[in-house]
Coordinates of C-alpha atoms in Angstrom, one line a residue:
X24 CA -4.3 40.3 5.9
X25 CA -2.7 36.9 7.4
X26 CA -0.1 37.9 10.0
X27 CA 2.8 36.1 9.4
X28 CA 5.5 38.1 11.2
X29 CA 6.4 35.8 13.7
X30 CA 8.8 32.5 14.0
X31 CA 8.2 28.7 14.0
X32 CA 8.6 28.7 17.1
X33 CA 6.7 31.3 18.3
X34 CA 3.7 29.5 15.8
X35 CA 4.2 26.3 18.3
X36 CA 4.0 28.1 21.4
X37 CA 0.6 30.2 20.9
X38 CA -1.0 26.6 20.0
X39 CA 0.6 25.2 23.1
X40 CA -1.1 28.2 25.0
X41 CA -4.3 27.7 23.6
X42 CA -4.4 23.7 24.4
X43 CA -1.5 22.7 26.4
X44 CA -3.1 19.2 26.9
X45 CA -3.8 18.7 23.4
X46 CA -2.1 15.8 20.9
X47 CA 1.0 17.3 19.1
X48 CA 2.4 14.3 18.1
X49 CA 1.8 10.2 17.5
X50 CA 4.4 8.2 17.1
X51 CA 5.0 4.4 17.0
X52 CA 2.4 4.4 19.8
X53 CA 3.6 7.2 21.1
X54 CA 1.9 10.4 22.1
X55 CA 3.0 13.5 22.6
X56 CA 1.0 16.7 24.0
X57 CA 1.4 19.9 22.9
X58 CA 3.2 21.1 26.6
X59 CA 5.4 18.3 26.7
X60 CA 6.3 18.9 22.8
X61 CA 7.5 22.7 23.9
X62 CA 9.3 21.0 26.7
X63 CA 10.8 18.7 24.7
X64 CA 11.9 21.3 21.7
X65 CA 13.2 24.0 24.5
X66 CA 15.7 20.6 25.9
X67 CA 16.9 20.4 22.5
X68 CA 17.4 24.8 22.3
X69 CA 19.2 24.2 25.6
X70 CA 21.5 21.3 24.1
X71 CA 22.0 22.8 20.8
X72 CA 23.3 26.3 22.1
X73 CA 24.8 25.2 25.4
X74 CA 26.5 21.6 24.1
X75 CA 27.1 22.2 20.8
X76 CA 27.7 25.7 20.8
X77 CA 24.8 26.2 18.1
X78 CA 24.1 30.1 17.1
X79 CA 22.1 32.5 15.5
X80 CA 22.6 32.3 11.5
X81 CA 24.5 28.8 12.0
X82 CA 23.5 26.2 9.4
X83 CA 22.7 22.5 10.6
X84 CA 22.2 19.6 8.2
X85 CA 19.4 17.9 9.6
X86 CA 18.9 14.2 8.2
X87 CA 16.0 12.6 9.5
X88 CA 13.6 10.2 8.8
X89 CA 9.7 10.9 10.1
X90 CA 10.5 10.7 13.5
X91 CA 10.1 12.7 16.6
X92 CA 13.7 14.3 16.5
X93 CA 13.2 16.0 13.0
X94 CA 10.2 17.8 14.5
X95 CA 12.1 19.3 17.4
X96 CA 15.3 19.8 15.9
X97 CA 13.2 22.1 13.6
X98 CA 11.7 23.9 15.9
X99 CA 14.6 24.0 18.4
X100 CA 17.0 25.2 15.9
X101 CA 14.1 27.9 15.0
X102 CA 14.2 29.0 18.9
X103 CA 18.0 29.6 18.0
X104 CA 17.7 31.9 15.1
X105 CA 19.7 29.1 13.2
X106 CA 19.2 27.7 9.8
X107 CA 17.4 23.6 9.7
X108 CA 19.3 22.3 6.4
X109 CA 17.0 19.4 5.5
X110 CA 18.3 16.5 3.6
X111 CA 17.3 13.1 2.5
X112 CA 18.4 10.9 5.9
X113 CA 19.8 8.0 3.5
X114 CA 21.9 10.6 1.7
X115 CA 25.0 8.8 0.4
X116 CA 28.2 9.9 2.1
X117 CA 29.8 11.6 -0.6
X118 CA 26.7 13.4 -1.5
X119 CA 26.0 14.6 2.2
X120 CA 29.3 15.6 2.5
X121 CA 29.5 17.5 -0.4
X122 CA 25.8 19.3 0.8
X123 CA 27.2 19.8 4.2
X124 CA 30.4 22.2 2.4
X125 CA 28.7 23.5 0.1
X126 CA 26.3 25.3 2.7
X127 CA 28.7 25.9 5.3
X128 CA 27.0 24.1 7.8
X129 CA 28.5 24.1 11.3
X130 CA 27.1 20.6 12.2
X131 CA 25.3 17.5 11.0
X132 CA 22.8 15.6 12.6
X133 CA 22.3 12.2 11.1
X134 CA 20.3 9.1 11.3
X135 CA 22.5 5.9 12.8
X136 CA 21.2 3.1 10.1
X137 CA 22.3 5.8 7.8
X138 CA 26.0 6.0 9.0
X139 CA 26.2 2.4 9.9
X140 CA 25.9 1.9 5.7
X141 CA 29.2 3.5 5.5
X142 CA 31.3 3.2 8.6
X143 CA 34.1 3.4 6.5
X144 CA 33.8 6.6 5.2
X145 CA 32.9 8.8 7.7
X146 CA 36.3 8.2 9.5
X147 CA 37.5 11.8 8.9
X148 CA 34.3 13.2 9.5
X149 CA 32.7 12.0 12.2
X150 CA 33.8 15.0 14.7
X151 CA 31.0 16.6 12.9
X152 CA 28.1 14.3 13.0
X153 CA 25.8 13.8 15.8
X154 CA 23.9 10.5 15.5
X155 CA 20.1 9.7 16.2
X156 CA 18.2 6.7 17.4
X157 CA 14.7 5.2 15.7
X158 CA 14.1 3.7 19.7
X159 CA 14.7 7.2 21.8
X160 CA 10.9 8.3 21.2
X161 CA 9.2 4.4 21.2
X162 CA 7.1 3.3 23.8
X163 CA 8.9 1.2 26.4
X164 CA 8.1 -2.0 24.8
X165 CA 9.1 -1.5 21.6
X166 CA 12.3 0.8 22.6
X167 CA 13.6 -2.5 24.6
X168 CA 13.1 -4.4 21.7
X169 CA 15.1 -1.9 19.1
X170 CA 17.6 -1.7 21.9
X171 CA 18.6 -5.1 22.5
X172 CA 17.5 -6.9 19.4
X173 CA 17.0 -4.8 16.2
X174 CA 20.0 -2.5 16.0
X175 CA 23.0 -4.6 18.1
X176 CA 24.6 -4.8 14.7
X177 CA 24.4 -1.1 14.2
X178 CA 26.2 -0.1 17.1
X179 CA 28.8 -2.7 17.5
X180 CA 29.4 -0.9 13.6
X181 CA 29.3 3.0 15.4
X182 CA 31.6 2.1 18.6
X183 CA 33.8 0.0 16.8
X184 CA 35.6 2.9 15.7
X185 CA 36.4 4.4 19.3
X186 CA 39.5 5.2 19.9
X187 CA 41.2 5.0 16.5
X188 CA 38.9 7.8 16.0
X189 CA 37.1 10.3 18.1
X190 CA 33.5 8.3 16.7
X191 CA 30.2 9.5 16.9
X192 CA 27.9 11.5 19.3
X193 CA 24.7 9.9 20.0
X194 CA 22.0 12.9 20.7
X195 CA 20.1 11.0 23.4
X196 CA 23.6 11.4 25.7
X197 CA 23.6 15.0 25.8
X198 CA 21.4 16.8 28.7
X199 CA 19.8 20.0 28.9
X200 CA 22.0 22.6 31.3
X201 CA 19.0 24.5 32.6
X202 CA 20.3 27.7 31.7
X203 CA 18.3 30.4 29.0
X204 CA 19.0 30.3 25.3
X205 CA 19.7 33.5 23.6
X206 CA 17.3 34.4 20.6
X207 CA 17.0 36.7 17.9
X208 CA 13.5 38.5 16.9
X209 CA 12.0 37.1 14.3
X210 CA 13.0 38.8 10.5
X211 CA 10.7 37.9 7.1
X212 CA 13.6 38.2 5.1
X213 CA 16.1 36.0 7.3
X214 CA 16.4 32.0 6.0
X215 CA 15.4 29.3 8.7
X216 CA 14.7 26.3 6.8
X217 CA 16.8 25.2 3.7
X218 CA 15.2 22.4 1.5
X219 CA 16.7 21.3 -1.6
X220 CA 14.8 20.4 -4.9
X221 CA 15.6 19.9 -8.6
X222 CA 15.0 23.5 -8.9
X223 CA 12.3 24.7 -12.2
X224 CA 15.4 24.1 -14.4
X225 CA 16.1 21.0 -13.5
X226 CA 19.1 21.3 -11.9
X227 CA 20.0 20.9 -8.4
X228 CA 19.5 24.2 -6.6
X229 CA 19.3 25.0 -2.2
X230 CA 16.3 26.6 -1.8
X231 CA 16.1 29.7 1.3
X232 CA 13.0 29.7 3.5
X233 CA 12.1 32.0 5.8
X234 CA 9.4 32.0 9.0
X235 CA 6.8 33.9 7.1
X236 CA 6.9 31.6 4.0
X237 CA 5.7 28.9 5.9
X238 CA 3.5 30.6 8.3
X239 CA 1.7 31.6 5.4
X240 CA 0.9 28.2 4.1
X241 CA 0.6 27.0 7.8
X242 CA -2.3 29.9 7.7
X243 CA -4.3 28.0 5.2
X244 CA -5.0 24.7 7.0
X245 CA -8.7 25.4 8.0
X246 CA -9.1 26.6 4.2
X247 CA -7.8 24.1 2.2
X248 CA -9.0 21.1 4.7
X249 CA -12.7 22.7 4.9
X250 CA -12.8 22.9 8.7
X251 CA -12.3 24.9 11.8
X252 CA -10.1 24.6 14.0
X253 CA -12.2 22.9 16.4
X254 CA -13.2 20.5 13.9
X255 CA -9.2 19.5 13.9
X256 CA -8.4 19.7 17.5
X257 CA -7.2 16.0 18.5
X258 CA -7.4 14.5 15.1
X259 CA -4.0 13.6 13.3
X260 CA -2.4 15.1 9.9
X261 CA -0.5 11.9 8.7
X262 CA 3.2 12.4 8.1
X263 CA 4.4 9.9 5.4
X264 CA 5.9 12.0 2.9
X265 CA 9.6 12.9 4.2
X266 CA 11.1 16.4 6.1
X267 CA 12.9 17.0 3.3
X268 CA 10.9 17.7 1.4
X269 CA 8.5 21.1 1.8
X270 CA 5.1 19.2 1.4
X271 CA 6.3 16.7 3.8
X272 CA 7.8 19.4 6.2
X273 CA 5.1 21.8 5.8
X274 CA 1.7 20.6 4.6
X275 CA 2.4 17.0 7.4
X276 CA 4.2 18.5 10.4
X277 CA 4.7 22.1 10.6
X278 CA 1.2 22.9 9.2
X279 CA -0.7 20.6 11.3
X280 CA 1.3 21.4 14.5
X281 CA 1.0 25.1 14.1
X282 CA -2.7 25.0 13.3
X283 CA -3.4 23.3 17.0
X284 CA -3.5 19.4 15.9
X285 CA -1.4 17.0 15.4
X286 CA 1.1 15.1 13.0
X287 CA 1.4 11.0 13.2
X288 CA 4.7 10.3 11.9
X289 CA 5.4 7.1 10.1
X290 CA 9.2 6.7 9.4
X291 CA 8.9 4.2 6.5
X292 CA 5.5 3.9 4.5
X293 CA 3.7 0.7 4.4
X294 CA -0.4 0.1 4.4
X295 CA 0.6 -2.1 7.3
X296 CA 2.0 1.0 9.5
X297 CA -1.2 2.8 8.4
X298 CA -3.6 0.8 9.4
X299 CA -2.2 0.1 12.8
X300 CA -2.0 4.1 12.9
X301 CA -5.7 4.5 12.3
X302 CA -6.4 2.1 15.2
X303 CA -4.8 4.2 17.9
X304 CA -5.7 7.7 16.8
X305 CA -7.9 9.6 14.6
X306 CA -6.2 10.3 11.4
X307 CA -8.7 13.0 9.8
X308 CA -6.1 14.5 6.7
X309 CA -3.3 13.0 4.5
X310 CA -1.0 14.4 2.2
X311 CA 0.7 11.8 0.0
X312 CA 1.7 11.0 -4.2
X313 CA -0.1 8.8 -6.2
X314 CA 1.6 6.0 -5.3
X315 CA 0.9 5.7 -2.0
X316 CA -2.7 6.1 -2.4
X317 CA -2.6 3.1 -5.0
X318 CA -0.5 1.2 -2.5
X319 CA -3.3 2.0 0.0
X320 CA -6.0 0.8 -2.3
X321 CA -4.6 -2.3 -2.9
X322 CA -4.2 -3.0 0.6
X323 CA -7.7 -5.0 1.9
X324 CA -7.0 -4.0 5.4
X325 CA -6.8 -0.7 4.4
X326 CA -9.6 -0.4 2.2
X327 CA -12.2 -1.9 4.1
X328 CA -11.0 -0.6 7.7
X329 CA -13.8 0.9 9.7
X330 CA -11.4 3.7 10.7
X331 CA -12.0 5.6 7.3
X332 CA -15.0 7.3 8.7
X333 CA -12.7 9.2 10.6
X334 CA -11.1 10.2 7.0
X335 CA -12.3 13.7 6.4
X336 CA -9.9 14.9 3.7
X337 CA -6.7 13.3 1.3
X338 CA -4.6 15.3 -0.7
X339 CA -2.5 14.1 -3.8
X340 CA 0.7 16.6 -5.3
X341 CA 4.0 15.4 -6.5
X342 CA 2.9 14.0 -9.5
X343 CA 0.2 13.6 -11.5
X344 CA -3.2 11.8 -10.8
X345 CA -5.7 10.2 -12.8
X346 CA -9.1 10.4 -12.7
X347 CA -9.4 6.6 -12.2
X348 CA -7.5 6.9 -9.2
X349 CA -9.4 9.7 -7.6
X350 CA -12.7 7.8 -8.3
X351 CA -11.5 4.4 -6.5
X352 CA -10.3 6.1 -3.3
X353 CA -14.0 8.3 -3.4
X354 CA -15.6 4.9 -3.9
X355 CA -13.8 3.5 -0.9
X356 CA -14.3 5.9 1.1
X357 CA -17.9 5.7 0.5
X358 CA -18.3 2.2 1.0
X359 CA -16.8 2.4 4.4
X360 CA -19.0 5.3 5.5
X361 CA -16.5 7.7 5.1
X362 CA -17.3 11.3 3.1
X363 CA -13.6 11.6 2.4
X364 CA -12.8 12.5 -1.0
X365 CA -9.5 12.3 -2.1
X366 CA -8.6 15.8 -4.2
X367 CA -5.3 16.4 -6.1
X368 CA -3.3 20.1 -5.3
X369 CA 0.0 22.0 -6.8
X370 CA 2.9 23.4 -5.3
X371 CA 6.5 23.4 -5.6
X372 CA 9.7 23.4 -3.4
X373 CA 10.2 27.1 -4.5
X374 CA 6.8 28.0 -2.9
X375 CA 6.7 25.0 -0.8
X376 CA 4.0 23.0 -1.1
X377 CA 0.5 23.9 -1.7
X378 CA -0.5 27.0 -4.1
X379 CA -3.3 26.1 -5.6
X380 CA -5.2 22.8 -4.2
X381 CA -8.6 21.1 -5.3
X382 CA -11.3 21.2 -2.1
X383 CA -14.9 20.7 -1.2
X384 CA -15.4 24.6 -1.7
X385 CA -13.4 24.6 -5.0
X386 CA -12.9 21.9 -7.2
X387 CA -12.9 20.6 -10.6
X388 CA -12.2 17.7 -12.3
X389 CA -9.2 17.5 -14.5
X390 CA -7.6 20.8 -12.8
X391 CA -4.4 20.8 -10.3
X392 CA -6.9 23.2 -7.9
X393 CA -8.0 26.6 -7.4
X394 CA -5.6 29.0 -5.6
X395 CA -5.8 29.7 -2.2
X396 CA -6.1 33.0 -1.0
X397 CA -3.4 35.5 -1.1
X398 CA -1.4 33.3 -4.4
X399 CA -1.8 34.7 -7.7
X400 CA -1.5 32.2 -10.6
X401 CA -0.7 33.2 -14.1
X402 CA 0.5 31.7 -17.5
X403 CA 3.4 33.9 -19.9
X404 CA 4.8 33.0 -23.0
X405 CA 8.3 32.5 -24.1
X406 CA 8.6 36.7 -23.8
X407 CA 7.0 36.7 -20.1
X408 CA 4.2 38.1 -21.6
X409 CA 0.6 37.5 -19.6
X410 CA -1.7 35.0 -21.6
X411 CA -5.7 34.8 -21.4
X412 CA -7.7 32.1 -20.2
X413 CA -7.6 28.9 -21.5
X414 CA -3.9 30.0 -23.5
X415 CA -0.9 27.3 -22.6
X416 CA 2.4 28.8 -20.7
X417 CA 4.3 28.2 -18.2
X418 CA 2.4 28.8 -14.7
X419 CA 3.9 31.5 -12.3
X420 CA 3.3 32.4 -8.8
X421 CA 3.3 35.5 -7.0
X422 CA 2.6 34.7 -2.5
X423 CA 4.6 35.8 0.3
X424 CA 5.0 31.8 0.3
X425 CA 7.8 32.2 -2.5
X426 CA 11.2 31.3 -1.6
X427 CA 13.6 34.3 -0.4
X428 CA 16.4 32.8 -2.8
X429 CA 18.7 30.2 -4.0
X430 CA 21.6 29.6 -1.4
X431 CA 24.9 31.6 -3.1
X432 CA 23.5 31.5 -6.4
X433 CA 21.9 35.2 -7.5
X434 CA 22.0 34.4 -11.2
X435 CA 19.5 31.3 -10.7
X436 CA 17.6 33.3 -8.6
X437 CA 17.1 36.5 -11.0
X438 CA 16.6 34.0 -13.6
X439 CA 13.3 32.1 -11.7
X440 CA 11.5 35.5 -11.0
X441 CA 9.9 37.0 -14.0
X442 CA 10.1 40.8 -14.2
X443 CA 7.0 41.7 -12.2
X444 CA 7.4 39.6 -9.1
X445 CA 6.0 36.4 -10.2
X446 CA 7.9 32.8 -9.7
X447 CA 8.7 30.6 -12.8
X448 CA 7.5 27.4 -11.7
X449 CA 9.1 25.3 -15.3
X450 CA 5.7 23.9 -15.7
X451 CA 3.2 24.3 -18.5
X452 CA -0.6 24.8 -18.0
X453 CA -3.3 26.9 -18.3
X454 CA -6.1 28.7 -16.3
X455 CA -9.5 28.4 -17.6
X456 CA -11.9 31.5 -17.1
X457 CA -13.3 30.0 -13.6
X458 CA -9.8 30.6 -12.0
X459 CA -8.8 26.7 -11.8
X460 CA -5.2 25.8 -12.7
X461 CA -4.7 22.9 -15.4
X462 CA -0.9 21.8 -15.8
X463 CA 0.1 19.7 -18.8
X464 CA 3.7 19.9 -18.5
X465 CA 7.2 19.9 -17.1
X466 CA 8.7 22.7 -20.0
X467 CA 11.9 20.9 -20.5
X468 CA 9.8 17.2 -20.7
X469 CA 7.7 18.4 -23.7
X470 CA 8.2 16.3 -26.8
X471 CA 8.4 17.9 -30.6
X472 CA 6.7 15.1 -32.5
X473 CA 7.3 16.8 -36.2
X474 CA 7.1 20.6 -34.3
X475 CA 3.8 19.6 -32.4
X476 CA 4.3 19.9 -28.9
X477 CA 3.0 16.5 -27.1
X478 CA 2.4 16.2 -23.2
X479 CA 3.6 12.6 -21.9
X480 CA 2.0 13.5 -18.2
X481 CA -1.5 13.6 -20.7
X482 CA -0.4 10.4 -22.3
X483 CA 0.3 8.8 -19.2
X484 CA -3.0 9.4 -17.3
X485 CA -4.7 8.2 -20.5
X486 CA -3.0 4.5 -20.7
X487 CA -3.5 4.5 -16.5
X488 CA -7.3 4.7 -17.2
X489 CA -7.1 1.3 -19.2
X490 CA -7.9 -1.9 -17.2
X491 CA -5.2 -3.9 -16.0
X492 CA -2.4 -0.4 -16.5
X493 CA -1.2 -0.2 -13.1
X494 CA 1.5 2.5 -14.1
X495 CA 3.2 4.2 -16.8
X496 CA 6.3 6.0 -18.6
X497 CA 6.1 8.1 -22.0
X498 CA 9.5 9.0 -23.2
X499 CA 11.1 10.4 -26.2
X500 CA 12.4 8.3 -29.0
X501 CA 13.7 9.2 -32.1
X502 CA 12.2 9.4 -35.8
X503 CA 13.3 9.7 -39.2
X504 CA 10.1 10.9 -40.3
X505 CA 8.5 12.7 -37.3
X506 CA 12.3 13.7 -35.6
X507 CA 10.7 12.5 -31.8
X508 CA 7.8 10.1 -31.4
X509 CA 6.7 8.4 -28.1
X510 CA 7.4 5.7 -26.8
X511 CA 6.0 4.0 -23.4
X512 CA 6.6 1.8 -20.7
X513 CA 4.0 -0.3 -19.0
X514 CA 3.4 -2.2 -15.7
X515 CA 0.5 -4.4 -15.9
X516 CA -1.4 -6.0 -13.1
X517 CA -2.3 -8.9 -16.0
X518 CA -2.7 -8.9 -19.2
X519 CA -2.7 -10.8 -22.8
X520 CA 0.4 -8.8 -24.1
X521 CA -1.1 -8.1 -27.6
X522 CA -4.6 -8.0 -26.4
X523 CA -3.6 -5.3 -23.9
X524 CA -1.4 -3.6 -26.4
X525 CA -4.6 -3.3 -28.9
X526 CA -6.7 -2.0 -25.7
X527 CA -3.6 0.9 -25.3
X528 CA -3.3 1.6 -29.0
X529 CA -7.5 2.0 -29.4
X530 CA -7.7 4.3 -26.5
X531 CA -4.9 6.3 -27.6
X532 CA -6.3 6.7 -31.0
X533 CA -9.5 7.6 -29.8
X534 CA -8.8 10.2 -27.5
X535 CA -5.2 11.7 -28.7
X536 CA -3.7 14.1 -31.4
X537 CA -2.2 11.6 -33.7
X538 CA 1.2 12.8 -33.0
X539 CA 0.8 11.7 -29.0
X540 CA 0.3 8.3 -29.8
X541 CA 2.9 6.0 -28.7
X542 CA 4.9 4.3 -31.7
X543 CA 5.9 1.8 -29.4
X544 CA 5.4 -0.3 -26.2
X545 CA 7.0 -2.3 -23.9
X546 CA 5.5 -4.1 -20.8
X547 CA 7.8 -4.0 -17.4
X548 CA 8.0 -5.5 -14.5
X549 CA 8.4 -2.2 -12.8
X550 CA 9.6 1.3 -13.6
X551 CA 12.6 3.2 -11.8
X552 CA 11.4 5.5 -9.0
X553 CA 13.2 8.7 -8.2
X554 CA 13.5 9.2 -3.7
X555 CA 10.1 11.2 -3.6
X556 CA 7.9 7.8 -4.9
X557 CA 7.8 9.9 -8.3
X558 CA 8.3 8.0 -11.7
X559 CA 12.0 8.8 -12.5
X560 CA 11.1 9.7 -16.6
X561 CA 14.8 10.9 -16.5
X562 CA 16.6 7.6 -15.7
X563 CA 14.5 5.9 -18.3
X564 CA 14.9 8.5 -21.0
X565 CA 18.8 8.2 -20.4
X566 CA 18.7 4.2 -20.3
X567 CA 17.0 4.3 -23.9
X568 CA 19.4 7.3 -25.1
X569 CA 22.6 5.0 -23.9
X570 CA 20.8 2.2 -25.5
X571 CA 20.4 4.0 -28.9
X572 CA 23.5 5.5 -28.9
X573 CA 22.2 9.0 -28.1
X574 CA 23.7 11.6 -26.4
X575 CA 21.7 13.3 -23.7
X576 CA 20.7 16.8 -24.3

């Protein structure tokens, strides 16, 4: 049985124990050992409780990008007993503010360029906002160059403001007092981290964490990368995806951290910032979406860097990936010498991150993964009723990685748990007699073309596998004869517009139920992206609605 009865913090100090000297943390050129990391999150305990007056059970937003802070903020706040309220760090001001009441937090902790947007606004607010720097954790060079050059602008904007209002904190000016933070013993059922997701409804929902959710993924590292933890010492997890969002959080920083190695953060994603990454340290695992793996393939630095031998494992989840896609990263990898494979997982907020993941040990092509140990997958119909192998439903979970609740919202929460235990994830799929998990999916995105249920995430990864498709959008549309048919948006890299449209109409044809091929196409420059990276279908299906004259459902 995985023992997962301790805290965070407690996670970051037996892996401190063990290597002391050890890399923890890379950042900007930065590097941070596992003794100085402890040193570093105990100063911010210190400042938190002693400053700030930060206790046990307190809520504090935490808006960060990937940068040093949001890592010990997390785990300080953890040494506290208080609650890390993760948000999106470019979180318009009227949506923050309406976050930060709505979960009672005490405090918020916010990024400067963030604040600077909307100087403005935050005039009656700012007595609860504490302000970070990108500079406080850069190495010398590049902190004198932030300070004097990059960000004048930013806070001639922040201390503009003092004295006709009490203006904003900077975190870097308070220092530790030396004395001992109180702390509470750690409790399974007590919330430490709140994330905040769409929810498997689709609405917007605050989702309660606790120590032993994450400690539970956190104790399926060696598992789901296929090595020890020797293997891992003083190689890097790379941190794109953001702290808000539990496979960011979890699967790039806590995970790695907690596991003995270490997480290179990267506050803005570009090839660029990866590639100078993999020159300084050895980057052996990445978590990321689709997207950024085709931005990294397109990149020719990137793909024919001799650094990639160091690549031992990639992960894709957040969306779905193509075939094609997994093929051209293996093929890259390969040509550089590099055994990498790049395999595609499942998880969601609600059970943050990874449930079920495709690995060396287990995979399958087509399939989301095979469940770790300890998660049990199954599919129920309409009635919650199990279904066999190979039978469509929507897929549930059962781990002690499953969410404690939805912050002051019982009826949501009684609503997501089936009868027995298991956690409605909204998503359709089955599971095929080997145990691997296929989704097909999103319940509430499935199309009735004349009562046949069609799958645009299936018609989507078929038009990506066509040359020239570099992404794509299936929506609804309606039909006097069919009710709903299809229609989708394209961005190609180059095509003949007809030719193309021929190449998309043939393949769907060939390989789709007649009622899944698109009636119509249209060819885009680009498609509408939702904060994650993810494709926002939504905003497009309510752009055509509006255009139609359509009311949304």
């Amino acid at each position: 049985m995985v023992d997962i009865d301790f805290t965070l913090y407690e996670g970051l100090i037996k892996a401190a124990k063990e290597h002391p000297f050890d890399l923890a943390l890379y950042y900007q050129g930065r590097k941070i050992r596992f003794n100085k990391l402890v040193k570093k999150v105990d100063e911010m305990a210190d400042i938190l409780y002693h400053k700030l007056e930060i206790r046990s059970g307190d809520i504090v937003l935490v808006a960060q990008p990937n940068i040093p802070e949001v890592v010990i903020l997390v785990y300080a706040l953890n040494k506290i007993g208080a609650v890390a309220n993760l948000v999106h760090p470019f979180t318009p001001y009227n949506q923050l503010v309406s976050m930060y009441y709505k979960t009672h937090s005490s405090l918020a902790i916010l990024f400067e360029q963030r604040v600077a947007k909307e100087i403005e606004q935050y005039r009656g607010f700012a007595e609860n906002v504490i302000v970070t720097r990108i500079e406080d954790y850069l190495p010398l060079g590049k902190k004198l160059i932030y300070h004097f050059f990059m960000n004048t602008a930013i806070r001639r904007k922040l201390g503009k403001w003092r004295g006709k209002f009490k203006g904003f904190r900077y975190l870097h000016s308070y220092k530790p007092t030396g004395k001992p933070v109180q702390t509470e013993a750690n409790d399974l059922k007590k919330v430490s981290i709140m994330l905040h997701s769409g929810s498997t409804t689709g609405e917007p929902k605050t989702i309660c964490l606790s120590n032993g959710n994450f400690n539970f993924i956190n104790a399926h590292s060696y598992e789901f990368t296929s090595r020890n933890k020797e293997q891992l010492r003083n190689t890097y997890m790379l941190s794109i995806l953001p702290s808000f969002h539990g496979f960011g959080l979890c699967m790039t920083m806590v995970a790695p951290i907690n596991s003995g190695f270490g997480s290179a953060l990267i506050p803005k994603f570009s090839p660029k910032e990866v590639v100078k990454a993999m020159k300084k340290i050895k980057i052996s695992c990445m978590c990321g979406i689709p997207g950024i793996y085709e931005s990294l393939l397109n990149d020719n630095k990137f793909a024919t860097s001799k650094h990639l031998k160091h690549l031992h494992i990639c992960f894709s989840g957040g969306d779905s990936m193509s075939i094609t896609l997994k093929k051209r990263w293996d093929d890259t990898m390969k040509a550089n010498g590099s055994h990498c494979q790049l395999f595609e997982g499942y998880g969601l907020t609600e059970a943050i991150a990874v449930n079920c993941v495709n690995t060396f040990d287990h995979n399958k092509e087509g399939s989301i993964g095979y469940p770790g140990s300890g998660f049990e997958f199954i599919t129920i119909d309409e009635n919650e009723n199990h279904l066999k192998a190979n039978e469509i439903g929507q897929i549930c979970i059962k781990s002690p990685a499953t969410m404690l609740h939805y912050f002051a919202n019982e009826e949501a929460t009684i609503k997501t748990f089936t009868k027995d235990g298991y956690l409605k994830t909204g998503d359709l799929g089955y599971i095929d007699e080997d145990g691997f998990i296929f989704f097909k999916q999103r319940a509430k995105r499935v199309i009735k073309v004349s009562g046949v249920g069609v799958f645009p995430s299936e018609i989507e990864q078929l038009i990506q596998t066509v040359p020239g498709v570099i992404n794509c959008c299936a929506i609804s549309i309606p039909d006097k004869r069919l009710v709903h048919a299809v229609k989708v948006f394209v961005v190609a890299k180059y095509f003949d517009e007809e030719g193309m449209r021929r190449s998309i109409m043939d393949t769907c044809r060939k390989y789709l139920i007649r009622w899944s091929v698109p009636k119509e196409i249209v060819f885009v420059k680009e498609l509408p992206m939702t904060l994650l990276g993810k494709v926002d279908f939504n905003k497009l299906q309510k752009q055509e609605n509006k255009e139609r004259g359509i009311a949304d459902e």
